[in-house]
Coordinates of C-alpha atoms and ligand atoms in Angstrom, one line a residue:
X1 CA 0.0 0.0 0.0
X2 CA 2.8 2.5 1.3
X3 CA 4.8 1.6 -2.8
X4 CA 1.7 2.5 -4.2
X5 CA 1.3 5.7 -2.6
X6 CA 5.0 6.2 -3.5
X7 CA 4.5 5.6 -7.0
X8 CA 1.6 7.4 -7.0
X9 CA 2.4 10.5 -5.8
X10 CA 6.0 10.3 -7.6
X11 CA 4.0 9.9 -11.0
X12 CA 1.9 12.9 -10.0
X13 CA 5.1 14.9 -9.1
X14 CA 6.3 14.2 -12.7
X15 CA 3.1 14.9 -14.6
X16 CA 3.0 18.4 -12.6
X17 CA 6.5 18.9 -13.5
X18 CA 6.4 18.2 -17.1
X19 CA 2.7 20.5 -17.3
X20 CA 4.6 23.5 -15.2
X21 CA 7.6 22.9 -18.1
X22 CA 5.2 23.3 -21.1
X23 CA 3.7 26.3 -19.2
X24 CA 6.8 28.3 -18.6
X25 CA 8.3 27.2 -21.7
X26 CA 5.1 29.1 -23.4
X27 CA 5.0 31.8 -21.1
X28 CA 8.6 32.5 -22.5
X29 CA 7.9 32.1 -25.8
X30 CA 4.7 34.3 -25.0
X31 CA 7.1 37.0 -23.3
X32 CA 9.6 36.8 -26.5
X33 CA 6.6 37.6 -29.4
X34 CA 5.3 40.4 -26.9
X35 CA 8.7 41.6 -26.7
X36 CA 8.7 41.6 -30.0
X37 CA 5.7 43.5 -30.8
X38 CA 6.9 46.3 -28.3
X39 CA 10.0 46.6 -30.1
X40 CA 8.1 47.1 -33.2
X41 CA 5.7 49.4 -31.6
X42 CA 8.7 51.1 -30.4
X43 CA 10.1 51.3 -33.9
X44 CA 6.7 53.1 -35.1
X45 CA 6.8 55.5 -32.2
X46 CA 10.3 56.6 -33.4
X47 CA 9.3 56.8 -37.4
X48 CA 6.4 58.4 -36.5
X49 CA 8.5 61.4 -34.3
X50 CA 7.3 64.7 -34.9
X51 CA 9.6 66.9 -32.0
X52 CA 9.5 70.3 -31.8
X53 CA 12.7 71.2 -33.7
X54 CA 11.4 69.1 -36.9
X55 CA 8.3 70.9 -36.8
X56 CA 10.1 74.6 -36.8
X57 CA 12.0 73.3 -39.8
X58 CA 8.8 72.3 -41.8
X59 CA 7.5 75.8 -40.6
X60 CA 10.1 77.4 -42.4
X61 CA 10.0 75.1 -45.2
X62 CA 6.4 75.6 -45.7
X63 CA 7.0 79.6 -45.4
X64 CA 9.8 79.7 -48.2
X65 CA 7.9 77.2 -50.4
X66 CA 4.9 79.7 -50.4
X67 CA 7.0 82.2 -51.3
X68 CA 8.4 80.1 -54.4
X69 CA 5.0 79.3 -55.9
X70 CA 4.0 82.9 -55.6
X71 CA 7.3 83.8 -57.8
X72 CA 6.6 81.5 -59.9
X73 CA 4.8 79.1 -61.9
X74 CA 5.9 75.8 -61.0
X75 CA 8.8 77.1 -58.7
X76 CA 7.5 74.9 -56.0
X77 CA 5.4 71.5 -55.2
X78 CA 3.0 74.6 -53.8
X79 CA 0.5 75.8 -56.5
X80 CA -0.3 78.8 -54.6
X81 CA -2.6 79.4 -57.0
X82 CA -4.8 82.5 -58.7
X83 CA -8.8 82.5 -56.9
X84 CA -9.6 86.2 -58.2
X85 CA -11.5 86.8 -55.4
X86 CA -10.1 89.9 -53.9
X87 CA -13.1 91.3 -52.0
X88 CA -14.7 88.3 -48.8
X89 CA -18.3 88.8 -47.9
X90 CA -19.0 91.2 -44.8
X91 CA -22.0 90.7 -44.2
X92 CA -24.2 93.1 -46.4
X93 CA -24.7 90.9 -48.8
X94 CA -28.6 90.7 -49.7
X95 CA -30.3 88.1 -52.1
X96 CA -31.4 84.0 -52.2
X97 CA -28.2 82.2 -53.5
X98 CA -27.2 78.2 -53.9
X99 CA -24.3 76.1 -53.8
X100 CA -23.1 72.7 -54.4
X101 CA -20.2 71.4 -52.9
X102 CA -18.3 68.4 -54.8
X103 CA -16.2 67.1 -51.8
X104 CA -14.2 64.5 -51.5
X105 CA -16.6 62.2 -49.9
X106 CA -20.1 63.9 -50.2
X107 CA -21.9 66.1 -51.9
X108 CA -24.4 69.3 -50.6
X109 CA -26.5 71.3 -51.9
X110 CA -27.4 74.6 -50.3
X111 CA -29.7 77.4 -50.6
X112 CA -29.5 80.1 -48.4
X113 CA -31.5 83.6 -48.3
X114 CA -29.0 86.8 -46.8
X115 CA -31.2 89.6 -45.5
X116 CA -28.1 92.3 -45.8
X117 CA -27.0 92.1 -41.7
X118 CA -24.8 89.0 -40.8
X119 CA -27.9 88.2 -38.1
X120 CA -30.3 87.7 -41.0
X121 CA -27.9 84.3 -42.9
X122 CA -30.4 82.0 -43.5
X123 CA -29.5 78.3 -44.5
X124 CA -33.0 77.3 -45.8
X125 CA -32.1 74.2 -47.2
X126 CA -29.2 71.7 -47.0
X127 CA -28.8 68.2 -48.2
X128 CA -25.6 66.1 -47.9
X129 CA -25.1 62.7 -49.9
X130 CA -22.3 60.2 -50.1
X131 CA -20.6 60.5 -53.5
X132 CA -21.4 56.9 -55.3
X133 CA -18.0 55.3 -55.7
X134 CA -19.1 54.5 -58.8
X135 CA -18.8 57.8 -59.8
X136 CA -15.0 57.9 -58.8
X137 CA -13.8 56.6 -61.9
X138 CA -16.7 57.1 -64.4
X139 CA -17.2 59.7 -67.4
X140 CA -17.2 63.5 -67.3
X141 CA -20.7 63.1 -68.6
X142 CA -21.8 60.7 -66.0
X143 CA -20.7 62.5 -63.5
X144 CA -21.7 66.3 -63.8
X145 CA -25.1 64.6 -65.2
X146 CA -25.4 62.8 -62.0
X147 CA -25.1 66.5 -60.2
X148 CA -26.9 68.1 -62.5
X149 CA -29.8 65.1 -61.5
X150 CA -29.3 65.8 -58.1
X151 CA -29.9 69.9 -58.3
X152 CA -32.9 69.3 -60.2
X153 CA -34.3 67.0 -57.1
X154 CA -33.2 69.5 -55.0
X155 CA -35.2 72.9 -56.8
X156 CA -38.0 70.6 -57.4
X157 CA -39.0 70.1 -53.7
X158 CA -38.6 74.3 -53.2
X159 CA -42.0 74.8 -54.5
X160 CA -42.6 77.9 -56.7
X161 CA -41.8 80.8 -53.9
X162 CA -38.5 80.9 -53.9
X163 CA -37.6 81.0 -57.5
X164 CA -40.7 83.7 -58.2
X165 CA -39.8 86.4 -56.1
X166 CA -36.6 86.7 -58.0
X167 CA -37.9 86.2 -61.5
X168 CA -34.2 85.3 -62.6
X169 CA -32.0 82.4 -62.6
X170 CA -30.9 80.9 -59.7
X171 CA -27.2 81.7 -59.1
X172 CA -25.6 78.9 -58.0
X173 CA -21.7 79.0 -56.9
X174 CA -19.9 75.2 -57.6
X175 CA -17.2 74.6 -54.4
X176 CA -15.0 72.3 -56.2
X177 CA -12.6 70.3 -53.8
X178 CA -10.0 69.7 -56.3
X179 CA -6.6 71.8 -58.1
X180 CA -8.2 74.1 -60.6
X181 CA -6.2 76.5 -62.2
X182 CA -8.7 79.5 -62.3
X183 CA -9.2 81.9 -65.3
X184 CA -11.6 84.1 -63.6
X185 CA -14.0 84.1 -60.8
X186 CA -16.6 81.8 -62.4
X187 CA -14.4 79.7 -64.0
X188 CA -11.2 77.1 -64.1
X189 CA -9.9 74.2 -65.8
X190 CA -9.3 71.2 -63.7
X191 CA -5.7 70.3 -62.7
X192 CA -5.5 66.8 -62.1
X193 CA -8.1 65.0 -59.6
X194 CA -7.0 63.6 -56.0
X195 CA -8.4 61.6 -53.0
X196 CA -9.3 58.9 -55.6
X197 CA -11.3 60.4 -58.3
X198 CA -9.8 59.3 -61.9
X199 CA -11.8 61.1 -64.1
X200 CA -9.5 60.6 -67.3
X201 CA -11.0 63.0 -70.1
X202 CA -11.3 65.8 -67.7
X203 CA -8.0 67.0 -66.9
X204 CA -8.0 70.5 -69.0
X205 CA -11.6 70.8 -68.7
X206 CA -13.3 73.6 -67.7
X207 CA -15.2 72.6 -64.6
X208 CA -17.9 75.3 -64.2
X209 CA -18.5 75.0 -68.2
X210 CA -19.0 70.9 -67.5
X211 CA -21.6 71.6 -64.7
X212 CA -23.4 74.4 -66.6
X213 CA -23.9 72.2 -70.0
X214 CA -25.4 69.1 -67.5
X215 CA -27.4 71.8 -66.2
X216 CA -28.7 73.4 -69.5
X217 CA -29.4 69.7 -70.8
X218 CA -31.9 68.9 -67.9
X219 CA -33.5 72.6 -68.6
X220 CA -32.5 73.9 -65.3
X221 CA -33.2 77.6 -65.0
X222 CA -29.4 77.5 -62.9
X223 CA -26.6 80.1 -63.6
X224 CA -23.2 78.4 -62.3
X225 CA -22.0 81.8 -61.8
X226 CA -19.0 81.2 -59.1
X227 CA -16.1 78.4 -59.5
X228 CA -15.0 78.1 -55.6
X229 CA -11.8 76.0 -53.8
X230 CA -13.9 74.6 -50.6
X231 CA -10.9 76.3 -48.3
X232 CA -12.1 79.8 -50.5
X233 CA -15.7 78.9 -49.3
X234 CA -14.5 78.3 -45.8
X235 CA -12.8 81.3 -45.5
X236 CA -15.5 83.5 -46.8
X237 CA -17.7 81.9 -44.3
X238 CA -15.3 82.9 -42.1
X239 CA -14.7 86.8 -43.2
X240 CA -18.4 87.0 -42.9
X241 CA -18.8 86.7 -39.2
X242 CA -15.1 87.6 -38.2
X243 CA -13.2 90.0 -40.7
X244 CA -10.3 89.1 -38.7
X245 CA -10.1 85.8 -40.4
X246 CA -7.3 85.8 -42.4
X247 CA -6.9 82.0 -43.4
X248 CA -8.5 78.6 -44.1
X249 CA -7.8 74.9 -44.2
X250 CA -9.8 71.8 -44.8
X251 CA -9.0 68.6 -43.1
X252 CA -11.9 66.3 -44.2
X253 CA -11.2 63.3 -47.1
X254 CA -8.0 65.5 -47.8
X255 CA -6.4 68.4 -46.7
X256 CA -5.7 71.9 -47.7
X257 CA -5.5 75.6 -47.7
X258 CA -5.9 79.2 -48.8
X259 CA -5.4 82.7 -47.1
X260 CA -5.3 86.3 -47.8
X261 CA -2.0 87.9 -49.8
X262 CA -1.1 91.1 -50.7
X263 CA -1.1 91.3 -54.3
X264 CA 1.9 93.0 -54.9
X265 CA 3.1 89.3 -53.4
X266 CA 1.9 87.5 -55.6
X267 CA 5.1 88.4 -58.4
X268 CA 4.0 85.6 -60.6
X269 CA 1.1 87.1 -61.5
X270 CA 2.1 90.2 -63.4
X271 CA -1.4 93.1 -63.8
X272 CA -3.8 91.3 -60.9
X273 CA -6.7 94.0 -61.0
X274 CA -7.9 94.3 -57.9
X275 CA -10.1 96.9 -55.9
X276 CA -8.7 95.5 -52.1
X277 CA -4.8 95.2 -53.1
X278 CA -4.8 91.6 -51.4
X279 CA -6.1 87.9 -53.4
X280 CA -6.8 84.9 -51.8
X281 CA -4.5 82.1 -53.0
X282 CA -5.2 79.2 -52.8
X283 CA -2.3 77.0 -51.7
X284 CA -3.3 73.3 -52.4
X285 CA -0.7 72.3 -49.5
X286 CA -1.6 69.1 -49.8
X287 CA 0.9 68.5 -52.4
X288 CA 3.6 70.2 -50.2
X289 CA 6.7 68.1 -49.5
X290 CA 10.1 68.5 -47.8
X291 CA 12.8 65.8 -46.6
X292 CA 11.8 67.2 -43.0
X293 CA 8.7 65.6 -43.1
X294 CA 8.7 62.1 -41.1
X295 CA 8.2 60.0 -44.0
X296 CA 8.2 56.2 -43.0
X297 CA 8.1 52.8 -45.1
X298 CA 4.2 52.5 -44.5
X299 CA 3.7 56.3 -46.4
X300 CA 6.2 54.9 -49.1
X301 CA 3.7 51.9 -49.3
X302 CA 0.7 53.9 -49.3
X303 CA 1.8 56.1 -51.8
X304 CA 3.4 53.4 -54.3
X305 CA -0.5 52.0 -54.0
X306 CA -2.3 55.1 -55.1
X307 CA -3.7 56.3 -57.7
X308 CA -1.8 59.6 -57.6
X309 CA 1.9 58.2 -56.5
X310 CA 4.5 60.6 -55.9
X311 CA 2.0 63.5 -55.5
X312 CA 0.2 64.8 -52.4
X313 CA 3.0 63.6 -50.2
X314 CA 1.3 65.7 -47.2
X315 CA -2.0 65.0 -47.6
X316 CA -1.3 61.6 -47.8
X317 CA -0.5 62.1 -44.0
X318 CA -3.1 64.2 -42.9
X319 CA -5.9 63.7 -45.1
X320 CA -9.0 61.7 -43.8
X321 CA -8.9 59.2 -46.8
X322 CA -5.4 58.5 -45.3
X323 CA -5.4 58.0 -41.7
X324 CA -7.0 54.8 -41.1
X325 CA -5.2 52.7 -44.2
X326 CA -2.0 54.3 -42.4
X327 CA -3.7 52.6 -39.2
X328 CA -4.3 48.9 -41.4
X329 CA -1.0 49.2 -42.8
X330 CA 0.5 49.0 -39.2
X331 CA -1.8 46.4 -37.8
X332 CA -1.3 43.9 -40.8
X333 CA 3.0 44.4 -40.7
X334 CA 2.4 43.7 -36.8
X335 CA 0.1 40.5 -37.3
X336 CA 2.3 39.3 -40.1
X337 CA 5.8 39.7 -37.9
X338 CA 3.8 38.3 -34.8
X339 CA 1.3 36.4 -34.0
X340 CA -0.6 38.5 -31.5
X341 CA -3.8 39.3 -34.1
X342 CA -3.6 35.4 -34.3
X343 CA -4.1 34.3 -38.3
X344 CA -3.5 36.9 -40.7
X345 CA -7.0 38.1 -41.6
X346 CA -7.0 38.9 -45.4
X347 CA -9.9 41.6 -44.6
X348 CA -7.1 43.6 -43.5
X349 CA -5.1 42.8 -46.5
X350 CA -8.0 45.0 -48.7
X351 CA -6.6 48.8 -48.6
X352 CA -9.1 51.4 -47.4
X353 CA -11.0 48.8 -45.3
X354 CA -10.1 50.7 -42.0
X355 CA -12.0 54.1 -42.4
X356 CA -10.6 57.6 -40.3
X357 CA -14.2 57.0 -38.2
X358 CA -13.4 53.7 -37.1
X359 CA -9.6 54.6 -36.1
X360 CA -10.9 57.9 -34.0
X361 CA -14.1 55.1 -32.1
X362 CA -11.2 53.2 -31.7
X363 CA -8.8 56.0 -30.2
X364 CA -11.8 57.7 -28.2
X365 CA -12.9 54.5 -26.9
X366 CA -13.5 54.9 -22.9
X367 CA -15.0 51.9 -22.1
X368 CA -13.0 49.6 -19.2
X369 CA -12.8 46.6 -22.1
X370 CA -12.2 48.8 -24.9
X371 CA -15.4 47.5 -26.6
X372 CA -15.7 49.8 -29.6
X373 CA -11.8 48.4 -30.4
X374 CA -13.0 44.9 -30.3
X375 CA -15.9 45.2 -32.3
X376 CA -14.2 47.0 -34.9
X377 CA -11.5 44.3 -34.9
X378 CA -13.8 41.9 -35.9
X379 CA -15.1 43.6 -38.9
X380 CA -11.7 43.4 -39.9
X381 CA -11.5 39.8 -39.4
X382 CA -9.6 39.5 -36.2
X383 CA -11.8 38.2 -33.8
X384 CA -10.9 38.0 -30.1
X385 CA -7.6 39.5 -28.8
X386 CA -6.9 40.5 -25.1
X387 CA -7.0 43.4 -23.7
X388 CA -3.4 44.4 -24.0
X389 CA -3.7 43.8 -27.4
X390 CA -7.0 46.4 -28.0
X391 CA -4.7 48.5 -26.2
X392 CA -1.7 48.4 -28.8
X393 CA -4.3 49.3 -31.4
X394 CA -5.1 52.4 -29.5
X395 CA -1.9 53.5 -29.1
X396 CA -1.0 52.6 -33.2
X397 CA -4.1 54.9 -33.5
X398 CA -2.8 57.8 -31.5
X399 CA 1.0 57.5 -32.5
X400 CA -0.6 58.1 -36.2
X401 CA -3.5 61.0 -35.9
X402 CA -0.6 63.0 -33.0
X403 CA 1.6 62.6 -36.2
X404 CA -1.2 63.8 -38.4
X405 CA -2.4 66.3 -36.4
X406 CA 1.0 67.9 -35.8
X407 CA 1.9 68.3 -39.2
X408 CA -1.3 70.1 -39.6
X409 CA -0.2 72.9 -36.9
X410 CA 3.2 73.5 -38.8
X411 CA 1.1 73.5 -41.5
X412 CA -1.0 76.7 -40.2
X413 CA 2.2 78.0 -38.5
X414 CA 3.8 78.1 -41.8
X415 CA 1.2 80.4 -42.9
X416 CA 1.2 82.5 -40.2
X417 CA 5.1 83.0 -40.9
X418 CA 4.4 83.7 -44.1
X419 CA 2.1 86.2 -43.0
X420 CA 4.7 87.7 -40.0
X421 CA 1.9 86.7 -37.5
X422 CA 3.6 84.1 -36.2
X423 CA 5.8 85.9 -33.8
X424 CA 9.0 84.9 -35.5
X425 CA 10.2 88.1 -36.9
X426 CA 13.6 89.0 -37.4
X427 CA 15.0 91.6 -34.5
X428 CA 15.6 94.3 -37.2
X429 CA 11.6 94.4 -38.1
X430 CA 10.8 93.7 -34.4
X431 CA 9.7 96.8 -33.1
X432 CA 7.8 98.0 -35.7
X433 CA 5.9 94.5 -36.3
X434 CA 5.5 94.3 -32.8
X435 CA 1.8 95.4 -33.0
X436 CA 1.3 93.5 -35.5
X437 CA 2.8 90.6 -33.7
X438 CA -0.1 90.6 -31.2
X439 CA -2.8 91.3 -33.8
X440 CA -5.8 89.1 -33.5
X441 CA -5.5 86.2 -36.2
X442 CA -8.5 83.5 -37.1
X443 CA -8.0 80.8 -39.1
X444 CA -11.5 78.9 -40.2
X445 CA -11.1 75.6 -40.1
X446 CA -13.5 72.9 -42.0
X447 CA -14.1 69.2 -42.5
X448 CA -15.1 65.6 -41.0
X449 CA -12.1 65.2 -39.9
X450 CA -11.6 68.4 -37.9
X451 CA -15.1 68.4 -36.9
X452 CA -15.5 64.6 -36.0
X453 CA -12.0 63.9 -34.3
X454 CA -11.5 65.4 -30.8
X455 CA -8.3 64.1 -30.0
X456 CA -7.2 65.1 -33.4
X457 CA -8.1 69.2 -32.4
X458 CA -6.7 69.0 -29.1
X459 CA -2.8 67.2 -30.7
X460 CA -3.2 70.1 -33.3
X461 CA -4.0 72.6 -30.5
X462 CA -1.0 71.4 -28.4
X463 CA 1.1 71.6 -30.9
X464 CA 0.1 75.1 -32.2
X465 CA 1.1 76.3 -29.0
X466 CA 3.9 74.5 -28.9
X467 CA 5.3 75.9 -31.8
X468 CA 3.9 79.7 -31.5
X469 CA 4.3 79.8 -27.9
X470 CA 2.0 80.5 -25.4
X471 CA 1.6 84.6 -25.7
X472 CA 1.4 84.3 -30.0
X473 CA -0.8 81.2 -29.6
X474 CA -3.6 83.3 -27.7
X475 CA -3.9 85.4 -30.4
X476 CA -4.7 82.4 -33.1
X477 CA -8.3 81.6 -32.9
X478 CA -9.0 78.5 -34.8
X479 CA -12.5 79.0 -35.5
X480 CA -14.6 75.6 -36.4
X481 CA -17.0 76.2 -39.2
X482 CA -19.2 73.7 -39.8
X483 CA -20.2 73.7 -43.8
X484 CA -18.6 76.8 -44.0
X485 CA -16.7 75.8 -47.6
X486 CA -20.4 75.2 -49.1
X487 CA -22.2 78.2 -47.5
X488 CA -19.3 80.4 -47.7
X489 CA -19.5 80.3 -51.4
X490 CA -23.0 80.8 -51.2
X491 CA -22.1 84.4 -49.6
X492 CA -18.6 84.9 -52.3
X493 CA -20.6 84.5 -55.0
X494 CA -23.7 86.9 -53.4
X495 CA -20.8 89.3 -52.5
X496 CA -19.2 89.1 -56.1
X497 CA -22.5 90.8 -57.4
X498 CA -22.2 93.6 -55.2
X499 CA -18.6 94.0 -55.4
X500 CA -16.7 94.4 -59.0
X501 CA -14.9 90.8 -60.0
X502 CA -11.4 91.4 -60.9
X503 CA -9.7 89.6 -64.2
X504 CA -6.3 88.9 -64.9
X505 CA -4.6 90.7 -67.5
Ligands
ADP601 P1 -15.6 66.0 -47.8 O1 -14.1 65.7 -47.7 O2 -16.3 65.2 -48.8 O3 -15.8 67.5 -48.0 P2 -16.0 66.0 -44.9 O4 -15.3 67.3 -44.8 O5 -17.2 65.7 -44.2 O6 -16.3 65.6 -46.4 O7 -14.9 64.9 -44.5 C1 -15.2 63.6 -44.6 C2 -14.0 62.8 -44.1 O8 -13.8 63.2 -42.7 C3 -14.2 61.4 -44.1 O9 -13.7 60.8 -45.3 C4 -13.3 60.9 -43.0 O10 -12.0 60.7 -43.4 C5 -13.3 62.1 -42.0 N1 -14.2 61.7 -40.9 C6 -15.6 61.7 -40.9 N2 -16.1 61.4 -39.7 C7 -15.0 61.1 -38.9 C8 -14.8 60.7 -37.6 N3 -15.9 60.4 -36.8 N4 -13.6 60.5 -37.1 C9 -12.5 60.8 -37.9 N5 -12.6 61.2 -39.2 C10 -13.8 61.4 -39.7
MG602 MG1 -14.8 69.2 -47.6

C-alpha cells in the first residue's frame, strides 16, 4: 500500500513537473513575441516622431515654399494658386443664393437667403449625400449629369416661392474640392483629380462650363455663376462673421489651404486687378513636400498603391482618406511579424478597409474593455484579442492621428510665418511688427475630420502652442466652421455681385 502511494504521488510529481515545463516554456515564448511587438511598436513611435525642432523646420519650409510658388509658376510643389477673389463677404450681402459642394466624400446642396446684416444668414435648405463610388472613376458626362440630377431633385421640392420672387435664374456657386487652375472668378480648368477620383477625359476641362452644360441639358433655369476651392468657401464663411479671419484649411477626405496675400506678393502674377490690393490664394498644401517631413516605409507603401503616387505627399499624412489605411497598414505588418492578431485576416489585406471614423471610435474609446476596439477588430477579421492587445491598437491609432495632427499645426504655423503673425520676426523688423505681432488672427477651419476627431483638435491645438508659444498662440483663434466651404461660397458669390470681380490681365 505505502509503494503505491509512492509511485503514485511520484508519477503525480512528474506529470505536474512536465505541465509546469510546457507552461513556462510558453510563457517564455509568450514573453519573447510580446517583446517583440513592443519593439516594433517602439520602432513606429520613433518613425512616427514629430519633435519640436522638426516641426520649426517644416515651418520654415512651408513659409519659403509659399514664397516660391507665388514667384513663380511651377517654382515649387506649392500651386499657390490665382482665386480672383479679392473682396470676402462682410455681411451686407442681400439676395437667395445656392451652392453645391463636390467634396471628396459627399456632396451638398445649399440654398440660403441673406437679409443684408450678418444676423439675418439663413441656410434654408441643405442636403448632404455620399458620393457613389461609382462615380470615382466614371465619365465627365456621367458625372456632372449625376449633379446636375441631383440639383434638379433638390429645386423641385422648393416649390414655386422661392424661385418667383426673384424672377431670374438661380445663381448657383460650384465649391469644387479639387486643383483648378482658375481663369476668372466663375471659371477654371481642372488640374488633375486627388483623394481617388480618376476622371481621365477631364483634366484641362473647364469645370464650371462641365456643370453648366449638365445643367442646361436637364433645362434647369441655374446660372453656375462662381467656380470656388472649398478652403475659398470656408474662408468666406469665415470673413463674414469675423473679418479678422485671415486664413483657411480643410481637413476632411483631404487636406488643404488658402489665405489672404497682398497682391503685390503674388510676383508671378504680373497686372492682378484688384479693388482691395490683397487675393486669396489658394495654396493646395496638400501636395507640399520637404525631406523634414517624417516619411516612414508605411507612407512609401501607401503612396506606391495610389492612384496619384509621388503627389500629395502631405496630404497623404493628414488627409481623412489616409489616416485609417495608415492605421491597417501597421496592424497587418504587426500581425504578419507576430502572432498577436492570431491568423492573418485577409480583410485587413484589402486597402481602405479601415476608415478615419473607425480609427478615431477606436482612439476615443472609454470603455473599461475597450469595446468599440474589439468590435471593430472583428469587422476586420480579427476576432478575439486581449485586452493588451486592443490596447496596442489604441496606441498605433494615437501615434498616427498625433503625427497627423501635428503636421497640420506647422502646416497653419507656416502660414502664419508667411504672414509675419507668427511671432517669428527677425530683430531688425521687431519693433515695428510688434503690434502686428499681437494682432488678432482667425483661421477657419472645416471638414469631417476636424469636426469629427477630438483628440485630433486638441494634438493640433497642443502643438500650435507648442510651436507659437503661449503669448502668440492666444492670439490664433481657430475657429470651427461647420459647412462653412459650401455656405461660404453661397455668400462669395452673393458678394461678387455687389462688389466688382477682378480679371487677370
Ligand atoms: P468632404 O471631404 O467630402 O468634404 P468631410 O469634410 O465631411 O467631407 O470629411 C469627410 C472625411 O472626414 C471622411 O472621409 C473621414 O476621413 C473624416 N471623418 C468623418 N467622420 C470622422 C470621424 N468620426 N472621425 C474621424 N474622421 C472622420
Ligand atoms: Mg470638404
Amino acid at each position: 500500500m505505502g509503494r503505491v502511494l509512492v509511485i503514485l504521488t511520484t508519477a503525480a510529481a512528474v506529470v505536474a513537473c512536465s505541465v509546469a515545463t510546457v507552461m513556462v516554456r510558453r510563457r517564455v515564448k509568450r514573453r519573447r513575441k510580446w517583446r517583440k511587438v513592443v519593439g516594433l511598436l517602439k520602432e513606429l513611435e520613433e518613425s512616427f516622431e514629430t519633435p519640436l525642432g522638426r516641426l520649426r523646420q517644416m515651418v520654415d519650409a512651408i513659409a519659403v515654399e509659399m514664397q516660391a510658388g507665388l514667384v513663380s509658376e511651377g517654382g515649387s510643389k506649392l500651386k499657390m494658386l490665382l482665386t480672383f477673389v479679392d473682396d470676402l463677404p462682410n455681411g451686407s450681402e442681400r439676395g437667395t443664393y445656392y451652392a453645391l459642394h463636390l467634396g471628396g466624400s459627399y456632396f451638398r446642396i445649399i440654398r440660403v437667403h441673406l437679409g443684408g446684416q450678418r444676423s439675418s444668414l439663413e441656410v434654408q435648405d441643405i442636403e448632404r449625400h455620399s458620393i457613389p463610388t461609382s462615380l470615382l472613376n466614371s465619365t465627365s458626362e456621367v458625372l456632372f449629369d449625376f449633379l446636375a440630377s441631383s440639383l434638379q431633385r433638390f429645386i423641385e421640392k422648393e416649390g414655386h416661392e422661392s424661385i418667383s420672387s426673384q424672377d431670374v435664374k438661380r445663381e448657383l456657386a460650384f465649391t469644387f474640392s479639387f486643383p483648378v487652375k482658375q481663369t476668372s472668378l466663375s471659371s477654371g480648368v481642372l488640374i488633375k483629380w486627388t483623394k481617388g477620383f480618376a476622371i481621365s477625359e477631364m483634366a484641362g476641362e473647364d469645370i464650371a462650363e462641365c456643370l453648366q452644360g449638365a445643367v442646361d441639358r436637364r433645362g434647369l433655369d441655374i446660372h453656375v455663376a462662381a467656380l470656388v476651392n472649398d478652403t475659398v468657401g470656408a474662408l468666406s464663411y469665415g470673413h463674414y462673421h469675423d473679418p479678422d479671419t485671415i486664413a483657411a484649411v480643410v481637413f476632411g477626405t483631404g487636406s488643404n489651404a488658402c489665405y489672404l496675400e497682398r497682391t503685390d506678393a503674388i510676383i508671378k502674377c504680373q497686372n492682378p486687378r484688384t479693388t482691395s490690393g490683397s487675393m486669396v490664394v489658394n495654396m493646395e498644401w496638400g501636395n507640399f513636400w520637404s525631406s523634414r517631413l517624417p516619411r516612414t516605409s508605411y507612407d512609401i507603401e501607401l503612396d506606391a498603391e495610389s492612384l496619384n503616387s509621388n503627389d500629395m505627399g502631405f496630404e497623404k499624412m493628414i488627409g481623412g482618406m489616409y489616416l485609417g489605411d495608415i492605421v491597417r497598414r501597421v496592424i497587418l505588418r504587426m500581425s504578419q511579424e507576430s502572432d498577436i492578431f492570431g491568423p492573418i485576416s485577409s480583410i485587413l489585406s484589402t486597402p481602405f478597409v479601415l476608415r478615419t471614423n473607425s480609427v478615431s471610435a477606436m482612439h476615443e474609446d472609454d470603455t473599461p474593455e475597450l469595446h468599440e476596439v474589439a468590435t471593430i477588430l472583428k469587422h476586420l477579421g480579427v476576432p478575439k484579442v486581449p485586452l493588451k492587445v486592443r490596447k496596442l491598437v489604441v496606441k498605433i491609432c494615437d501615434v498616427v492621428t498625433r503625427r497627423a495632427a501635428r503636421l497640420a499645426a506647422a502646416g497653419i504655423s507656416g502660414i502664419l510665418k508667411k504672414l509675419g503673425r507668427d511671432g517669428s520676426v527677425g530683430e531688425g523688423r521687431r519693433r515695428s511688427s510688434d503690434k502686428q505681432m499681437m494682432r488678432r488672427t482667425v483661421v477657419a477651419v472645416e471638414g469631417g475630420l476636424y469636426s469629427n476627431y477630438r483628440m485630433f483638435r486638441e494634438y493640433m491645438d497642443e502643438a500650435l502652442r507648442d510651436i507659437l508659444g503661449e503669448d502668440v498662440a492666444r492670439q490664433v483663434v481657430i475657429k470651427a466652421m461647420e459647412d462653412g466651404s459650401s455656405i461660404g461660397s453661397a455668400l462669395l458669390l452673393a458678394s461678387s455681385h455687389s462688389v466688382r470681380t477682378i480679371s487677370n490681365i
